[in-house]
mmCIF file of C-alpha atoms in Angstrom:
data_model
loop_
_atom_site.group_PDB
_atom_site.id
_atom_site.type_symbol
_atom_site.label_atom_id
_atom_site.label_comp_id
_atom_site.label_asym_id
_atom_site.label_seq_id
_atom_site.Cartn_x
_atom_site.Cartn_y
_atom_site.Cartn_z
ATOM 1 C CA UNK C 121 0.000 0.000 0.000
ATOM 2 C CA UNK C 122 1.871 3.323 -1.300
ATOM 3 C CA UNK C 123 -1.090 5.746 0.467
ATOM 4 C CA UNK C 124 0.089 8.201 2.857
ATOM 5 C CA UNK C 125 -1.364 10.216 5.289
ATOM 6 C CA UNK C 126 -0.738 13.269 7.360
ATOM 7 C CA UNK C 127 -0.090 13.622 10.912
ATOM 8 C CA UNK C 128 1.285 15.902 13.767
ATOM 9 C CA UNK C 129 4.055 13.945 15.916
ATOM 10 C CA UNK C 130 5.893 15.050 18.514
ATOM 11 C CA UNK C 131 9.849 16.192 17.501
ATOM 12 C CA UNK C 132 10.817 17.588 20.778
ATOM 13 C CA UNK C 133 9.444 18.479 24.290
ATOM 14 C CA UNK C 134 6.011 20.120 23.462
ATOM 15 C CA UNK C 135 6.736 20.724 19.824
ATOM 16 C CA UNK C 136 4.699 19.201 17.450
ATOM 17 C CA UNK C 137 5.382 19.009 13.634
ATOM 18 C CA UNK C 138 3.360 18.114 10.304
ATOM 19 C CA UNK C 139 4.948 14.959 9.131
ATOM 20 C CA UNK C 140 3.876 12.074 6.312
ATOM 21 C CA UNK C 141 3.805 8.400 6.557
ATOM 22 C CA UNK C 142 2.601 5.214 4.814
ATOM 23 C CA UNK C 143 -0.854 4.156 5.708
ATOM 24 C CA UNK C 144 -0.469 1.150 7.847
ATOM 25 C CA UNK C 145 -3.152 -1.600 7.429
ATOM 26 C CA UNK C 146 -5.104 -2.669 10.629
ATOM 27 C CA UNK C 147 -4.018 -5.951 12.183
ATOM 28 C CA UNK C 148 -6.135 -9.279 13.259
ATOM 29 C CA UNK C 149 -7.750 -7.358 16.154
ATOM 30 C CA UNK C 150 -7.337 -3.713 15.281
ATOM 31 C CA UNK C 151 -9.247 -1.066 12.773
ATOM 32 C CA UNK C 152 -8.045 1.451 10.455
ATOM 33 C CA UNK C 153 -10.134 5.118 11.267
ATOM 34 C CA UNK C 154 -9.989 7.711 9.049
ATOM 35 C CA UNK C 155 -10.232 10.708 11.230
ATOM 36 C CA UNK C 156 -13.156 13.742 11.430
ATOM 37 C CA UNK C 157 -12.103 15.374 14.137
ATOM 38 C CA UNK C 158 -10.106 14.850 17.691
ATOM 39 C CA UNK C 159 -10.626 16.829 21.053
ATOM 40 C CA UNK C 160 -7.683 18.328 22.850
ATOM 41 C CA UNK C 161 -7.109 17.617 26.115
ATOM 42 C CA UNK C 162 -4.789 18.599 28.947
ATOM 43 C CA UNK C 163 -3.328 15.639 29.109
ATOM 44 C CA UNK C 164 -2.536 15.944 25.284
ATOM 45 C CA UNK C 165 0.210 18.515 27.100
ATOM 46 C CA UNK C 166 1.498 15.996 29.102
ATOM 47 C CA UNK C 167 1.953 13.526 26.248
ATOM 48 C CA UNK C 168 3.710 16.202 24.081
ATOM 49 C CA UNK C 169 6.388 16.740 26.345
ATOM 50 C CA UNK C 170 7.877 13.159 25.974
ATOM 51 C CA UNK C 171 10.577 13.726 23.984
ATOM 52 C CA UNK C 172 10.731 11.161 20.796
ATOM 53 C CA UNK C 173 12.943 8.345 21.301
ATOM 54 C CA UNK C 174 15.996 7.929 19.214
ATOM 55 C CA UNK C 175 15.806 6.439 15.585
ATOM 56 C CA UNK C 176 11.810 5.914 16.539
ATOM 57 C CA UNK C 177 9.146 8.481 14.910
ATOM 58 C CA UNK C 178 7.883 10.792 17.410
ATOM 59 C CA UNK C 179 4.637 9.862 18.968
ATOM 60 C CA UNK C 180 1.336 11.694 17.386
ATOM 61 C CA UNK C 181 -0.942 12.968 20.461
ATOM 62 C CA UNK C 182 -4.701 12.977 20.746
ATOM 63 C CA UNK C 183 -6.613 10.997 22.426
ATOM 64 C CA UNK C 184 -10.448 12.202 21.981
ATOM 65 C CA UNK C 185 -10.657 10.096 18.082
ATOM 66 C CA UNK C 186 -13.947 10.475 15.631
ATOM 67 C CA UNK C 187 -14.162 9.384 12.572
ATOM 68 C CA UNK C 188 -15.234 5.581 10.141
ATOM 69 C CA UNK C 189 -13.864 2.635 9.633
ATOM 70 C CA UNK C 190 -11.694 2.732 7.220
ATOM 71 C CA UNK C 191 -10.295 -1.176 6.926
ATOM 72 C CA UNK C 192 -10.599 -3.916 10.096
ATOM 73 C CA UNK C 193 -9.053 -7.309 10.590
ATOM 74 C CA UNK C 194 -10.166 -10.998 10.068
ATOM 75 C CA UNK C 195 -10.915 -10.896 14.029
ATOM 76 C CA UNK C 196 -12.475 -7.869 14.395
ATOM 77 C CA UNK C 197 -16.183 -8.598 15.621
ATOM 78 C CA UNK C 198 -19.185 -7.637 12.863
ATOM 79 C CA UNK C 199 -20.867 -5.262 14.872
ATOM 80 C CA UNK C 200 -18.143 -2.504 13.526
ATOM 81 C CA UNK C 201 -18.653 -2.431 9.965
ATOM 82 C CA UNK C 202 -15.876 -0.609 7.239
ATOM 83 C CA UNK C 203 -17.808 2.712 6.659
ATOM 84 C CA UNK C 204 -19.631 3.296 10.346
ATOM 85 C CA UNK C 205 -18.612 6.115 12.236
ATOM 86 C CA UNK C 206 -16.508 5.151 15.694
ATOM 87 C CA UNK C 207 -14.681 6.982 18.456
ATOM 88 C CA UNK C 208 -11.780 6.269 20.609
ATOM 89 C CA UNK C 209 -11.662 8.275 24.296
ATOM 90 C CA UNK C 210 -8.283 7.655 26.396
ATOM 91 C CA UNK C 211 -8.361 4.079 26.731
ATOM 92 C CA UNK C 212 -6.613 2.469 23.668
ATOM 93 C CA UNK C 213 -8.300 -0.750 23.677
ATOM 94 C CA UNK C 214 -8.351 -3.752 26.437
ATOM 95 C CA UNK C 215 -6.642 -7.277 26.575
ATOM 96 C CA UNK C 216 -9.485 -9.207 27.809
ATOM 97 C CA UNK C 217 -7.237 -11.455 29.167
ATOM 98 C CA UNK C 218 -5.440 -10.041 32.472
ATOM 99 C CA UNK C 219 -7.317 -10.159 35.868
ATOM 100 C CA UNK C 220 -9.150 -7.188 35.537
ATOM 101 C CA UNK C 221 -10.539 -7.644 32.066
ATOM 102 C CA UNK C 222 -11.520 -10.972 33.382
ATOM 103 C CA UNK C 223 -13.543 -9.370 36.273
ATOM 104 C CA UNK C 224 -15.250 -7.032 34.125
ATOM 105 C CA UNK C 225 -13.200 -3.941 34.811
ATOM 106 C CA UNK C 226 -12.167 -3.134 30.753
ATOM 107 C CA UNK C 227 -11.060 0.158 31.909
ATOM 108 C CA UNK C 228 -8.658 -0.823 34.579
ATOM 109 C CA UNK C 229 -6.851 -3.481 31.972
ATOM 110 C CA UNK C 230 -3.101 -3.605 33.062
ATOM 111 C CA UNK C 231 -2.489 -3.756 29.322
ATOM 112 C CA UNK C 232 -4.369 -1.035 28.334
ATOM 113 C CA UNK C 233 -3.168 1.131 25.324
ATOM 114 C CA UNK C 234 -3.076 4.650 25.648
ATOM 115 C CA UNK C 235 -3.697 6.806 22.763
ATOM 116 C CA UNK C 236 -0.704 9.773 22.195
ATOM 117 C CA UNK C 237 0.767 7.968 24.765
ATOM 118 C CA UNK C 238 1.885 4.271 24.577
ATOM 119 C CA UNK C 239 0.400 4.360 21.314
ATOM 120 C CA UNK C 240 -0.385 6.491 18.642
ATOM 121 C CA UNK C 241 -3.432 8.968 18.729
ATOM 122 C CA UNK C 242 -5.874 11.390 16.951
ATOM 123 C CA UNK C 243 -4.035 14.361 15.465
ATOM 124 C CA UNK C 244 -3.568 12.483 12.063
ATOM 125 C CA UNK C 245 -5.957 11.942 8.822
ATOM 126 C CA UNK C 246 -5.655 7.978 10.133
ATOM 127 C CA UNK C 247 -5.376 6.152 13.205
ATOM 128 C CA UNK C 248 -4.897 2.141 13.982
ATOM 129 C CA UNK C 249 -6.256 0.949 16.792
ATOM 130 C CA UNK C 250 -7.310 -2.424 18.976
ATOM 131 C CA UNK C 251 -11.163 -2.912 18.212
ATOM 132 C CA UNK C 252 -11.699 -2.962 22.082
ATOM 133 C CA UNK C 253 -11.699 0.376 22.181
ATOM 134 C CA UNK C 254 -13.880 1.466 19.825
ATOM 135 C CA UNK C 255 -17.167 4.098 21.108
ATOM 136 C CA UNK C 256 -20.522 4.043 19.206
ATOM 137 C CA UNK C 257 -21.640 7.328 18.053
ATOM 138 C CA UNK C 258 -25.174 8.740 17.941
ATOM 139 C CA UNK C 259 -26.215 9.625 14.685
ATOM 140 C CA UNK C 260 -27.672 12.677 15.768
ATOM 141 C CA UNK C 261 -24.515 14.490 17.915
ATOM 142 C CA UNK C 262 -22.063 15.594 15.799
ATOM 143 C CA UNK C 263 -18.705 14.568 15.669
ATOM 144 C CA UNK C 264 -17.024 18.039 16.809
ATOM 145 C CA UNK C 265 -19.831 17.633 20.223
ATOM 146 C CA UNK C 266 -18.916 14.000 20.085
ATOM 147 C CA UNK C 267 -15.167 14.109 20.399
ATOM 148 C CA UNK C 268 -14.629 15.665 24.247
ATOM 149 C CA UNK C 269 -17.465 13.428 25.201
ATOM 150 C CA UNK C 270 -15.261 11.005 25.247
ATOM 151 C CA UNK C 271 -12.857 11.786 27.713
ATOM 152 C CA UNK C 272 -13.777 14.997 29.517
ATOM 153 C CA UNK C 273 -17.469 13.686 29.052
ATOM 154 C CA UNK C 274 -17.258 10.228 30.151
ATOM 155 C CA UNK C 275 -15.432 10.824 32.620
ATOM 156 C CA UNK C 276 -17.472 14.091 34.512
ATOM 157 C CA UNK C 277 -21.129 12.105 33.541
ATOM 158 C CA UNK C 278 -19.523 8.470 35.358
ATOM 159 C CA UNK C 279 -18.274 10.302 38.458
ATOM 160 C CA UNK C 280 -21.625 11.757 38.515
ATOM 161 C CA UNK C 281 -23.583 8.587 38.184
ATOM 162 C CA UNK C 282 -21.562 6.497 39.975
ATOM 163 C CA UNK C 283 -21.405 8.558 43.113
ATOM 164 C CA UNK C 284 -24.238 7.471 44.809
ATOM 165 C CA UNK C 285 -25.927 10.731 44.784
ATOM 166 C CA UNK C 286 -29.891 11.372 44.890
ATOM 167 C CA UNK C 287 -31.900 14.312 42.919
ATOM 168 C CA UNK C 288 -32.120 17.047 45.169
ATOM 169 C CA UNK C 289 -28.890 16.373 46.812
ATOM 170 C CA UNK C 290 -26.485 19.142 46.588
ATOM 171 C CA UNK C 291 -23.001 18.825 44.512
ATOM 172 C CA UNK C 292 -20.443 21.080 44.291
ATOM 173 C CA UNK C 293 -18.071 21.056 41.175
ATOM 174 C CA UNK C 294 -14.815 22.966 41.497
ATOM 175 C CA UNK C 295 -13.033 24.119 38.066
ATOM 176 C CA UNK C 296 -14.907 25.643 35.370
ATOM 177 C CA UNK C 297 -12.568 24.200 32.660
ATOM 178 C CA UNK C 298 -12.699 21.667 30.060
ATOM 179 C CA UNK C 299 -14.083 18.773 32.576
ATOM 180 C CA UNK C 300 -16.093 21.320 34.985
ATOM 181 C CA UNK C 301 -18.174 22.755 32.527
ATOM 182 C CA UNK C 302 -19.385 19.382 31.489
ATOM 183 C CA UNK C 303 -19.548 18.349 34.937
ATOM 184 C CA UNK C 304 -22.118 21.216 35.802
ATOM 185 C CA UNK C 305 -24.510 20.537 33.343
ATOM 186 C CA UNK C 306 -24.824 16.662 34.122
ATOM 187 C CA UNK C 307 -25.217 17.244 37.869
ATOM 188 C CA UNK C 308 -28.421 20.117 36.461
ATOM 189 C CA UNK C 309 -29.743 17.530 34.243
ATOM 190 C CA UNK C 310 -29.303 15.098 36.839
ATOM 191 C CA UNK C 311 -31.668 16.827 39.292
ATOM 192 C CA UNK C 312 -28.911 18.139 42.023
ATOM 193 C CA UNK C 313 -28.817 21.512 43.314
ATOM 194 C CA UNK C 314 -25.293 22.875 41.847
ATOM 195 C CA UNK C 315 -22.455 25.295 42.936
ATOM 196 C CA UNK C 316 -19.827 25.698 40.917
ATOM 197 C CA UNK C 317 -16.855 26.225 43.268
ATOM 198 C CA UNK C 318 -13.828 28.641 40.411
ATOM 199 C CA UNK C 319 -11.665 31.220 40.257
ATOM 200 C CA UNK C 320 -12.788 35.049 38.974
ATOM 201 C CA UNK C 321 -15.592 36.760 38.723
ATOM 202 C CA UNK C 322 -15.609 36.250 34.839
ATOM 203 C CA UNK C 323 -16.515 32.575 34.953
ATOM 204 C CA UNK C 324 -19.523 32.677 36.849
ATOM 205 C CA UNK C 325 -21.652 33.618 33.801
ATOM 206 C CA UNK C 326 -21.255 31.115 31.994
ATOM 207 C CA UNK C 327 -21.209 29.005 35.112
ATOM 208 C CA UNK C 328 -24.686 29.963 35.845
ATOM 209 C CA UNK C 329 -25.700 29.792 32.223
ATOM 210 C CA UNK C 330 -24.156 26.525 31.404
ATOM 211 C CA UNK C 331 -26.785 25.124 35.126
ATOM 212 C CA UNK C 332 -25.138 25.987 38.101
ATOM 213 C CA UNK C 333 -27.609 27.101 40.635
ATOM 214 C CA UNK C 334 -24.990 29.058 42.902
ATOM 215 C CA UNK C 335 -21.314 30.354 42.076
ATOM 216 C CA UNK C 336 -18.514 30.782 44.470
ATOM 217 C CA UNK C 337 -15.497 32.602 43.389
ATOM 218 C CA UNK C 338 -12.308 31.442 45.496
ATOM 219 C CA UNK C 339 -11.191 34.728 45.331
ATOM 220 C CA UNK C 340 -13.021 36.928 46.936
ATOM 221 C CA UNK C 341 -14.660 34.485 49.423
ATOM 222 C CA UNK C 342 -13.917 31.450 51.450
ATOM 223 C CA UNK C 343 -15.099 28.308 49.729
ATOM 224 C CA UNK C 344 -15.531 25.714 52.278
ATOM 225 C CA UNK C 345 -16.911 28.190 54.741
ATOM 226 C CA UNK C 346 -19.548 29.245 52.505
ATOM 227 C CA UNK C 347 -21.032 26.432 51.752
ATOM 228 C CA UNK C 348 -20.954 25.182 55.081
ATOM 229 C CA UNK C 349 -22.758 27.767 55.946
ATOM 230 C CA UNK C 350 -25.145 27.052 53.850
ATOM 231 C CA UNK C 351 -26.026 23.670 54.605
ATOM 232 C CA UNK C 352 -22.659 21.685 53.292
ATOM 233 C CA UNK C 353 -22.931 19.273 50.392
ATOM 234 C CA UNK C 354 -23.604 15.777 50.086
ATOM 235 C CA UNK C 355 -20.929 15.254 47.190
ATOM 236 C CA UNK C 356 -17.958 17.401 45.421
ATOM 237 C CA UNK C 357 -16.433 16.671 42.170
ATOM 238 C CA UNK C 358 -12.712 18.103 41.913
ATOM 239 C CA UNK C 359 -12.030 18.644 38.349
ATOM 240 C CA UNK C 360 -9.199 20.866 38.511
ATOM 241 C CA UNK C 361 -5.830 20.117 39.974
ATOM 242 C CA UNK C 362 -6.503 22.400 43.686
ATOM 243 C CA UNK C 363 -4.974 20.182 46.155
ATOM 244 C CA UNK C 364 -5.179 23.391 48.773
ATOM 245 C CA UNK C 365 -8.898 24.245 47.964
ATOM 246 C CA UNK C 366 -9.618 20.517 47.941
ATOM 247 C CA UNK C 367 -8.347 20.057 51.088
ATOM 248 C CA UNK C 368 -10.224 22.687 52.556
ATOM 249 C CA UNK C 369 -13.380 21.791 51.031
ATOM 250 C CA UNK C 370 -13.831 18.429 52.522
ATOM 251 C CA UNK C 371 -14.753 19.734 55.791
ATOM 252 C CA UNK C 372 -18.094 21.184 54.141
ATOM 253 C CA UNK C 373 -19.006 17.808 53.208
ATOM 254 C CA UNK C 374 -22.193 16.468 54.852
ATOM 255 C CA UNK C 375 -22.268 13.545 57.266
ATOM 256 C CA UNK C 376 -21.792 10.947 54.906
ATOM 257 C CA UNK C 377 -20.601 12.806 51.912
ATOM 258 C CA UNK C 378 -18.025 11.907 49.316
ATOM 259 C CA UNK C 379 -15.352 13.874 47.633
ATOM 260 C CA UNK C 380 -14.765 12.282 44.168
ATOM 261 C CA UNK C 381 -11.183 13.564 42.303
ATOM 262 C CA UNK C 382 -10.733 14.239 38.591
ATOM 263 C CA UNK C 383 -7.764 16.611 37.974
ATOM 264 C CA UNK C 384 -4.544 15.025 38.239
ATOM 265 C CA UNK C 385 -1.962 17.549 40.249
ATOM 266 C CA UNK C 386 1.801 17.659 41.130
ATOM 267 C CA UNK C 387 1.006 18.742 45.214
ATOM 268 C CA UNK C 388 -0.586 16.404 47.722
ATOM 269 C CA UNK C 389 -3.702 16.870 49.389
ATOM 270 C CA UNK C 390 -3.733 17.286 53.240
ATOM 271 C CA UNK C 391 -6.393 15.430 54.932
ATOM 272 C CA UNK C 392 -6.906 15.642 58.644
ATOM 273 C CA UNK C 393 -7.806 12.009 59.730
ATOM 274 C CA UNK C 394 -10.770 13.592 62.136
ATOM 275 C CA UNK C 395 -12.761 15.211 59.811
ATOM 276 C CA UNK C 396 -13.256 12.209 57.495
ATOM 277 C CA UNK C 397 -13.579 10.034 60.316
ATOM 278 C CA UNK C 398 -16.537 11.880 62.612
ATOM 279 C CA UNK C 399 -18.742 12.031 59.887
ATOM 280 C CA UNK C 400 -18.284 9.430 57.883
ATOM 281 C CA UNK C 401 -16.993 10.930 54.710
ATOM 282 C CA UNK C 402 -15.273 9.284 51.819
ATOM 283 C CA UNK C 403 -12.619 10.450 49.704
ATOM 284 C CA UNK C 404 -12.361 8.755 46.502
ATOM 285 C CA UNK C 405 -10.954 8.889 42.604
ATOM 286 C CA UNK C 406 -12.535 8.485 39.332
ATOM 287 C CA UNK C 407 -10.957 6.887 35.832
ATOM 288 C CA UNK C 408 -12.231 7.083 32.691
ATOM 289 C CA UNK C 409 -15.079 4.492 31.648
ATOM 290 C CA UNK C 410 -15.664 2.013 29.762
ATOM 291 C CA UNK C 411 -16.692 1.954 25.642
ATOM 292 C CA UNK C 412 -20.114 0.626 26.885
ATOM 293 C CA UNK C 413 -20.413 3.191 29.857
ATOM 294 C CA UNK C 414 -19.615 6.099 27.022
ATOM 295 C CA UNK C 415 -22.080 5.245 25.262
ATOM 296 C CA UNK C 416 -24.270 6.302 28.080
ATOM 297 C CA UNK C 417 -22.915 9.252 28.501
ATOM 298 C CA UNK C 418 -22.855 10.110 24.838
ATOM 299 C CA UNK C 419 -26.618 9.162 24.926
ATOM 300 C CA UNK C 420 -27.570 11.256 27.478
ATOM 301 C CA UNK C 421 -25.352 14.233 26.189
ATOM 302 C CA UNK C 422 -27.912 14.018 23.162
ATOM 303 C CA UNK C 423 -31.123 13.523 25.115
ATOM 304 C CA UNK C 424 -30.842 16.378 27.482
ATOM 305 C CA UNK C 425 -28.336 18.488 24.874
ATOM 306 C CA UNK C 426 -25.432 18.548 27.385
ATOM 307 C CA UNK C 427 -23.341 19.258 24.904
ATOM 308 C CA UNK C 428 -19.509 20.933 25.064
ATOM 309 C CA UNK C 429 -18.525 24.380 24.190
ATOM 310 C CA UNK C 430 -16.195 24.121 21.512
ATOM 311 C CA UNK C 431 -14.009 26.053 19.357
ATOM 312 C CA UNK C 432 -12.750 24.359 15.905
ATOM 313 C CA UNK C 433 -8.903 24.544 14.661
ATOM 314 C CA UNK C 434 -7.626 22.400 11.888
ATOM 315 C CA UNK C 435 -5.472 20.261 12.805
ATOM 316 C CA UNK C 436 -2.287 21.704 11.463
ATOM 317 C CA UNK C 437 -2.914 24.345 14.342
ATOM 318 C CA UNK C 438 -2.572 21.722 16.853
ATOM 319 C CA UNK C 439 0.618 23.376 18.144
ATOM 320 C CA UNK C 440 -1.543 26.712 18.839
ATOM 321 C CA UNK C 441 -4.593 24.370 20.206
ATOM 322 C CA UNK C 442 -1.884 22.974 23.189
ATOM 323 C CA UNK C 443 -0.715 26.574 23.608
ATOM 324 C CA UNK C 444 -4.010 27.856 24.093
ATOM 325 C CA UNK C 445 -4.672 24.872 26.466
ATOM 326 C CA UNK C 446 -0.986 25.469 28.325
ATOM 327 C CA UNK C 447 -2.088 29.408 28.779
ATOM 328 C CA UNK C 448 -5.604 28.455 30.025
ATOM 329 C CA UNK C 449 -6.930 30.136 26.937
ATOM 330 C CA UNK C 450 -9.647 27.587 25.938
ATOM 331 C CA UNK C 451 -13.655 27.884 26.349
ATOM 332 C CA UNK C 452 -13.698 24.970 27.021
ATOM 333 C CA UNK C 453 -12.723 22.415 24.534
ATOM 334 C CA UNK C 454 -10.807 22.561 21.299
ATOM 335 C CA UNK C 455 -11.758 20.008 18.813
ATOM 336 C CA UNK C 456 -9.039 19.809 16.029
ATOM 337 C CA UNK C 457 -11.123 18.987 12.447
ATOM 338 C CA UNK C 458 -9.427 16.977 9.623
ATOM 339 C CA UNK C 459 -10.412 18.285 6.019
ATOM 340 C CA UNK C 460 -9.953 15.043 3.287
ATOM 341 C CA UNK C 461 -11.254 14.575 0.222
ATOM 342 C CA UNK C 462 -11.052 10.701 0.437
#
């Protein structure tokens, strides 16, 4: 096969470049996707900054994939057909042989892929990938509302609805970014009462738009203390990396109440044994879900139109889509689009 196709790959630390390579055919269990478009993600900053190893091509990033089928392999089950439209959120694709595959837990395979990471990912016309991990898409959400469903999505809607939370109970997200704006508008849809917990004045527009009931800003006024005040909260969602303000926050838990984390951060939290301990509270993290368990959330994203804020760059402006991303410039996810005539 002499076909090429285009892709951004990683040549140093956080630099990405426009490269071209042969189009590799799919193996026994994988599928060949010709790619529509591909979220960008904070990790996808992470992943940049490993620096290609020597005599290898550099690793292409993205990890929020939709687009069709494009070719599959003899093992490749028939309920993904060459020409239907498929995504592919974080999780590259699962063994189904090691202990936790075995015990139902696809997403916590020890030999899970990682797309832009252990393997390679969306910003590219074409992608290969194990048939494990492939996402069903609604007809009826587009593939640009589609795309940070399946990361920032999944993984704000399963928090959510595996919590253990009641309607009419009272959640607090903190971070209005990329994975707290979803967050907010599940927990509305979702029948909780809903205070988004950010930073600045300027968010809490949208906050309140997007189906927050009450907004906090952390700058001018003491988080945990105000919602204490006014009656606690039965669960928080920490999407953004705060181990300070998630520290303090834990004390305005209810009796009972559970603190669920999201954002991945450098500094530790500080928990005081007592306060989880007298009442009860739990203190607990959150992984992305399964294919099946996206498809819920993709589902209900088109039912009740919870649907992400994007903004659109092609793809060969991925390098300005992680700087805008690095700067805290994006409202709220950038979806990277792939223009091909074929």
């Amino acid at each position: 096969m002499n076909k090429k196709y285009r892709a951004m790959q990683i040549v140093a630390p956080g630099v990405l470049q426009m490269t071209e390579r042969p189009l590799p055919a799919p193996g026994p269990d994988e599928v060949l996707i010709r790619i529509e478009a591909c979220g960008v993600c904070g990790a996808d900053l992470r992943d940049a900054e490993k620096a290609p190893q020597e005599g290898q091509p550099g690793r292409i990033p993205g990890h929020e994939i939709v687009g069709f089928i494009a070719g599959k392999g003899n093992r490749v089950p028939d309920i993904w057909q060459t020409g239907q439209r498929a995504g592919v959120g974080r999780l590259g694709g699962y063994c189904q042989d090691c202990k936790s595959c075995r015990s139902g837990l696809f997403h916590l395979c020890e030999n899970q892929l990682t797309p832009g990471l252990s393997c390679d990912g969306g910003y590219a016309e074409y992608v290969v990938i194990r048939y494990t991990a492939l996402i069903a898409i609604p007809s009826a959400l587009s593939s640009v509302h589609a795309a940070p469903i399946l990361c920032a999505g999944t993984a704000t809607f399963n928090a959510l609805r595996d919590s253990g939370a009641r309607a009419g109970d009272r959640v607090a997200i903190l971070g209005m970014g990329g994975l707290g704006h979803m967050a907010v508008q599940y927990a509305r849809k979702m029948g909780f009462e809903v205070t988004m917990v950010a930073r600045g004045s300027e968010k809490e527009r949208a906050a309140l738009e997007l189906g927050a009931h009450h907004y906090i800003d952390t700058l001018k006024e003491n988080a945990s203390e105000r919602l204490k005040n006014d009656g606690g909260v039965d669960f928080i969602v920490a999407t953004a990396p705060a181990s300070e303000t998630v520290s303090a926050l834990l004390s305005a838990l209810a009796p009972r109440g559970k603190a669920v984390l999201l954002g991945t951060g450098q500094t530790p939290l500080q928990v005081m044994p007592g306060i989880m301990i007298g009442a009860e509270r739990a203190l607990t993290g959150s992984f992305v879900s399964t294919p099946a368990q996206t498809e819920r959330a993709l589902q209900f994203s088109h039912l009740f139109q919870t649907l992400p804020v994007t903004e659109q760059l092609p793809f060969e402006r991925a390098n300005e889509a992680l700087n805008k991303i690095k700067m805290g410039q994006a409202r709220y996810r950038i979806v990277l689009t792939m223009s091909q005539d074929n």
